[in-house]
Coordinates of C-alpha atoms and ligand atoms in Angstrom, one line a residue:
M1 CA 75.8 141.0 72.8
R2 CA 73.4 143.9 72.6
I3 CA 70.2 143.1 74.4
A4 CA 67.0 145.2 74.4
I5 CA 64.4 144.9 77.1
L6 CA 61.0 146.0 76.0
S7 CA 59.4 147.2 79.2
R8 CA 57.3 150.2 80.3
Q9 CA 58.9 150.3 83.7
A10 CA 62.7 150.5 84.1
K11 CA 62.3 150.6 87.9
L12 CA 60.4 147.3 88.1
Y13 CA 62.1 144.5 90.0
S14 CA 62.1 142.2 87.0
T15 CA 63.5 144.8 84.6
I16 CA 66.2 145.8 87.1
R17 CA 67.3 142.2 87.6
L18 CA 67.4 141.5 83.8
V19 CA 69.6 144.6 83.3
E20 CA 71.9 143.5 86.2
A21 CA 72.2 140.0 84.9
S22 CA 72.9 141.1 81.3
R23 CA 75.7 143.5 82.5
Q24 CA 77.2 140.8 84.9
R25 CA 77.5 138.5 81.9
G26 CA 79.2 141.1 79.9
H27 CA 76.5 142.3 77.6
Q28 CA 75.2 145.8 76.6
V29 CA 71.7 146.3 77.6
E30 CA 69.0 149.0 77.2
V31 CA 65.5 149.3 78.5
I32 CA 63.2 150.4 75.7
D33 CA 59.8 151.8 76.7
T34 CA 57.5 149.8 74.5
L35 CA 54.9 152.6 74.0
R36 CA 57.6 155.0 72.9
C37 CA 58.5 152.9 69.9
Y38 CA 57.1 154.0 66.6
M39 CA 57.7 152.5 63.1
N40 CA 57.2 152.9 59.4
I41 CA 55.8 149.4 58.6
A42 CA 55.7 149.9 54.9
S43 CA 59.4 150.7 54.5
H44 CA 61.6 148.2 52.6
K45 CA 64.0 148.1 55.5
P46 CA 62.0 147.4 58.7
S47 CA 63.0 149.7 61.5
I48 CA 62.0 151.0 64.9
H49 CA 62.3 154.5 66.0
Y50 CA 62.6 155.5 69.6
K51 CA 62.6 158.9 71.1
G52 CA 63.9 160.4 67.9
R53 CA 66.6 157.9 67.0
R54 CA 66.6 154.7 65.0
L55 CA 67.1 151.5 67.0
H56 CA 69.6 149.2 65.4
N57 CA 72.3 146.6 66.2
F58 CA 70.3 144.7 68.8
D59 CA 71.0 141.0 68.8
A60 CA 68.2 140.0 71.2
V61 CA 65.0 141.4 72.7
I62 CA 63.4 140.4 76.0
P63 CA 59.7 141.3 75.8
R64 CA 58.1 142.3 79.1
I65 CA 54.7 143.1 77.8
G66 CA 52.0 143.8 80.3
A67 CA 48.5 142.5 79.6
S68 CA 47.1 146.0 79.1
I69 CA 49.4 146.8 76.1
T70 CA 49.4 143.3 74.4
F71 CA 48.2 144.7 71.1
Y72 CA 50.8 147.5 70.7
G73 CA 53.5 145.5 72.4
T74 CA 53.3 142.5 70.2
A75 CA 53.2 144.8 67.1
V76 CA 56.5 146.4 68.3
L77 CA 58.0 142.9 68.9
R78 CA 56.9 141.7 65.5
Q79 CA 58.8 144.6 64.0
C80 CA 61.9 143.5 66.0
E81 CA 61.4 140.0 64.6
M82 CA 61.2 141.4 61.0
M83 CA 64.5 143.2 61.7
G84 CA 66.1 139.8 62.6
I85 CA 66.4 140.5 66.3
F86 CA 66.1 137.3 68.4
P87 CA 63.1 137.4 70.7
V88 CA 63.1 135.5 74.0
N89 CA 59.4 134.9 73.3
E90 CA 57.9 135.3 69.9
S91 CA 55.1 137.8 69.3
V92 CA 52.7 135.1 68.1
A93 CA 53.2 133.0 71.2
I94 CA 52.6 136.0 73.5
S95 CA 49.3 136.8 71.7
R96 CA 48.3 133.2 71.9
S97 CA 49.0 133.0 75.7
R98 CA 47.0 136.2 76.4
D99 CA 43.7 134.6 75.5
K100 CA 42.9 132.1 78.2
L101 CA 40.3 130.3 76.3
R102 CA 42.5 129.8 73.2
S103 CA 45.4 128.7 75.4
L104 CA 43.3 126.1 77.2
Q105 CA 41.9 124.8 73.9
L106 CA 45.4 124.4 72.6
L107 CA 46.6 122.6 75.8
S108 CA 43.5 120.4 75.8
R109 CA 44.1 119.3 72.3
K110 CA 47.5 118.0 73.4
G111 CA 46.2 116.2 76.4
I112 CA 47.4 118.5 79.1
G113 CA 45.4 118.2 82.4
L114 CA 43.0 121.1 82.9
P115 CA 40.2 122.0 85.2
I116 CA 36.8 121.2 83.6
T117 CA 36.2 124.4 81.7
G118 CA 33.4 125.8 79.5
F119 CA 32.0 128.9 77.9
A120 CA 28.8 130.0 76.4
H121 CA 27.5 133.1 74.8
S122 CA 23.8 133.3 75.5
P123 CA 22.2 133.8 78.9
D124 CA 19.7 131.1 77.8
D125 CA 22.5 128.6 78.1
T126 CA 23.8 129.6 81.5
Q127 CA 21.9 126.9 83.5
D128 CA 22.9 124.1 81.3
L129 CA 26.5 125.4 81.2
I130 CA 26.6 125.3 85.0
R131 CA 25.2 121.8 85.0
M132 CA 27.9 120.7 82.5
M133 CA 30.6 122.0 84.8
G134 CA 29.3 119.9 87.6
G135 CA 27.3 122.6 89.4
S136 CA 28.5 125.1 92.1
P137 CA 31.0 126.1 93.5
L138 CA 32.4 127.5 90.2
V139 CA 35.1 129.8 89.2
I140 CA 34.2 132.4 86.6
K141 CA 37.0 134.2 84.8
V142 CA 37.2 137.2 82.5
L143 CA 39.2 136.0 79.5
E144 CA 41.7 138.9 79.4
G145 CA 42.1 139.2 83.1
T146 CA 45.4 139.0 84.9
Q147 CA 46.9 139.1 88.4
G148 CA 43.7 137.6 89.8
M149 CA 41.5 140.5 88.7
G150 CA 38.3 139.2 87.1
V151 CA 38.5 135.8 88.7
V152 CA 35.4 135.1 90.9
L153 CA 34.4 132.2 93.0
A154 CA 30.6 131.6 93.0
E155 CA 29.7 129.3 95.8
T156 CA 26.1 128.6 95.0
Q157 CA 24.2 127.9 91.8
K158 CA 22.3 131.3 92.2
A159 CA 25.6 133.2 92.6
A160 CA 27.1 131.5 89.6
E161 CA 24.0 132.4 87.5
S162 CA 24.1 136.0 88.5
V163 CA 27.8 136.5 87.9
I164 CA 27.7 134.8 84.5
D165 CA 24.7 136.8 83.5
A166 CA 26.2 140.0 84.7
F167 CA 29.4 139.5 82.8
T168 CA 27.6 138.4 79.6
G169 CA 25.2 141.3 79.9
L170 CA 28.2 143.7 80.0
K171 CA 29.6 141.9 76.9
V172 CA 32.6 140.7 78.8
N173 CA 34.1 137.4 77.5
I174 CA 34.3 134.8 80.3
M175 CA 34.9 131.2 80.9
V176 CA 33.5 129.0 83.7
Q177 CA 35.6 126.4 85.5
E178 CA 35.1 123.7 88.2
F179 CA 36.5 124.9 91.5
I180 CA 39.5 122.7 92.5
K181 CA 38.8 122.7 96.2
E182 CA 41.5 120.2 97.1
A183 CA 44.2 122.7 96.0
E184 CA 43.4 124.5 99.2
C185 CA 43.7 128.0 97.8
S186 CA 47.2 127.4 96.6
D187 CA 48.8 126.8 93.2
I188 CA 52.3 126.0 91.9
R189 CA 54.2 128.5 89.7
C190 CA 56.8 126.7 87.5
F191 CA 59.2 129.0 85.8
V192 CA 60.2 127.4 82.5
I193 CA 63.2 128.5 80.5
G194 CA 64.2 126.7 77.3
G195 CA 62.3 123.5 78.0
K196 CA 63.4 123.2 81.7
V197 CA 61.7 124.1 85.0
V198 CA 64.4 126.3 86.5
A199 CA 62.5 127.3 89.7
S200 CA 59.2 126.5 91.3
M201 CA 57.2 127.8 94.2
K202 CA 53.9 127.1 95.9
R203 CA 51.7 130.2 96.3
Q204 CA 49.2 130.3 99.1
A205 CA 46.3 132.8 99.0
K206 CA 46.0 135.1 101.9
S207 CA 43.3 134.1 104.3
G208 CA 39.8 134.9 103.1
D209 CA 40.8 134.7 99.4
F210 CA 41.1 131.7 97.1
R211 CA 43.3 133.4 94.5
S212 CA 47.0 132.7 95.3
N213 CA 48.4 135.5 93.1
I214 CA 51.2 137.4 94.8
H215 CA 49.6 140.6 93.6
R216 CA 46.5 139.6 95.6
G217 CA 48.6 139.2 98.8
G218 CA 49.5 135.5 98.2
T219 CA 52.7 134.2 99.7
G220 CA 55.3 132.0 98.1
E221 CA 57.4 129.1 99.5
P222 CA 59.8 126.8 97.7
I223 CA 58.4 123.5 96.7
K224 CA 59.7 120.2 95.2
I225 CA 57.5 119.4 92.3
T226 CA 56.7 115.9 91.1
P227 CA 58.1 114.5 87.8
E228 CA 54.5 114.6 86.4
E229 CA 54.2 118.3 87.3
R230 CA 57.6 119.0 85.7
V231 CA 56.6 117.3 82.5
T232 CA 53.3 119.1 82.4
A233 CA 54.9 122.5 82.9
V234 CA 57.5 121.9 80.2
R235 CA 55.0 120.6 77.7
A236 CA 52.5 123.5 78.4
A237 CA 55.2 126.1 77.7
Q238 CA 56.3 124.2 74.6
I239 CA 52.7 123.9 73.2
M240 CA 52.3 127.6 73.7
G241 CA 55.5 128.2 71.8
L242 CA 57.1 130.1 74.8
N243 CA 60.8 129.8 75.6
V244 CA 60.3 131.6 78.9
A245 CA 57.0 131.0 80.7
G246 CA 55.4 130.9 84.1
V247 CA 53.2 127.9 84.2
D248 CA 50.5 127.8 86.9
I249 CA 49.4 124.4 88.1
L250 CA 46.8 123.3 90.6
R251 CA 47.2 120.0 92.4
S252 CA 43.8 118.3 91.9
N253 CA 42.4 114.8 92.6
H254 CA 42.7 114.1 88.9
G255 CA 46.4 115.1 88.7
P256 CA 48.1 118.4 87.8
C257 CA 45.8 120.9 86.2
V258 CA 47.3 123.8 84.2
L259 CA 45.5 127.1 85.0
E260 CA 47.4 129.3 82.6
V261 CA 50.8 129.9 81.0
N262 CA 52.2 133.4 81.5
S263 CA 54.5 134.9 78.8
S264 CA 56.0 137.7 80.9
P265 CA 56.2 136.0 84.3
G266 CA 57.4 138.3 87.1
L267 CA 60.8 137.6 88.7
K268 CA 60.4 139.1 92.1
G269 CA 58.2 136.4 93.7
I270 CA 60.1 133.4 92.3
E271 CA 63.6 134.8 93.0
T272 CA 63.0 136.0 96.5
T273 CA 61.1 132.8 97.4
T274 CA 63.6 130.3 95.9
G275 CA 66.9 132.3 96.0
I276 CA 67.5 131.2 92.4
D277 CA 69.0 133.7 90.0
V278 CA 66.3 133.3 87.3
A279 CA 67.3 136.5 85.5
S280 CA 70.8 135.1 84.7
K281 CA 69.2 131.9 83.4
I282 CA 67.2 134.0 80.9
I283 CA 70.4 135.7 79.7
E284 CA 72.2 132.4 79.5
F285 CA 69.3 131.1 77.3
I286 CA 69.8 134.1 75.0
E287 CA 73.6 133.4 74.8
Q288 CA 72.9 129.9 73.7
H289 CA 70.1 130.6 71.3
A290 CA 70.2 134.1 69.8
K291 CA 70.9 133.9 66.2
P292 CA 69.9 136.6 63.8
H293 CA 66.8 136.0 61.7
S294 CA 65.9 132.9 63.7
T295 CA 62.3 133.8 64.6
R296 CA 60.3 130.7 63.6
T297 CA 57.1 132.4 62.7
K298 CA 58.5 135.7 61.5
G299 CA 55.4 137.2 63.1
K300 CA 53.1 135.4 60.8
G301 CA 49.8 134.0 62.0
Ligands
ADP401 P1 45.0 135.4 86.6 O1 45.4 135.4 85.1 O2 44.2 136.5 86.9 O3 46.2 135.1 87.5 P2 44.2 132.6 87.1 O4 43.4 131.8 86.2 O5 45.6 132.3 87.2 O6 44.0 134.1 86.7 O7 43.5 132.6 88.5 C1 44.0 133.3 89.6 C2 44.1 132.4 90.9 O8 42.8 131.9 91.3 C3 45.0 131.2 90.7 O9 46.3 131.4 90.9 C4 44.4 130.2 91.7 O10 45.0 130.4 92.9 C5 42.9 130.6 91.7 N1 42.1 129.7 90.8 C6 41.9 130.0 89.5 N2 41.1 129.0 88.9 C7 40.9 128.1 89.9 C8 40.1 126.9 89.9 N3 39.5 126.5 88.8 N4 40.1 126.2 91.1 C9 40.7 126.7 92.2 N5 41.4 127.8 92.2 C10 41.5 128.6 91.1
MG402 MG1 47.5 133.4 87.2

């Protein structure tokens, strides 16, 4: 098969591993810099141009779209879908997963366990919102944040009020969440591929922080997850419409709580922690499912 990896960084661990795994399994693979793709969207025959040539003949595309380029990246991916190239994750599902509020609303509708979460627009409602969330301590999150950036723990009512008011004053969209203290500054990353958890790890925040993101200095260790956690992770990925997803779960007193579902989960932490060849499992998934023109949504809605 011919596989394209949409990635800005050919030298990134995840990209390197996906290239290796593709070659090992006998496929041709090319890393395409997402931001160097350009296209004529009104043409009768959809196409993508890249560094002066026309891209064609790809059977599958692995989107590795960073949060900062979601808009352009999903547009390029949508064009791939229109050309009949099989996407590991569809553009619509990626856009959906990038909005934390929208994601949690979708998950909540299907009965997935979540931390108590709320949002408000007007500073006049801040106090009542805090009361609704059960008071401090509270976690306040910027909706489009990633890698732990824009996630703040407010330990007191006053701190929560100031942080919420500061963000809303700056016209930044936020949500407010109960702080799951019993998770003890750790969470569980479940790596889901094609409806199965293929690897999981516990991530522990570095001392002095409550955010367990590896990018924030968190450390991973292998963990055996419970059947309930496994079902939760698989269902969360499925509800988001993602074939490949990193589902982050907190162990709370009221069961597993999904924090977020990542559509371009990194491979470094999970592979080095668990020793599992996750990259090859993604390529195997492509082998089993890539059919031309099989995108379910065709980039619509
Ligand atoms: P990001 O997209 O920036 O990774 P997350 O919502 O995943 O944002 O939050 C980052 C980290 O902060 C999580 O991995 C978790 O360790 C911690 N965290 C987030 N929300 C809560 C919460 N409600 N209670 C306890 N810890 C939390
Ligand atoms: Mg996260």
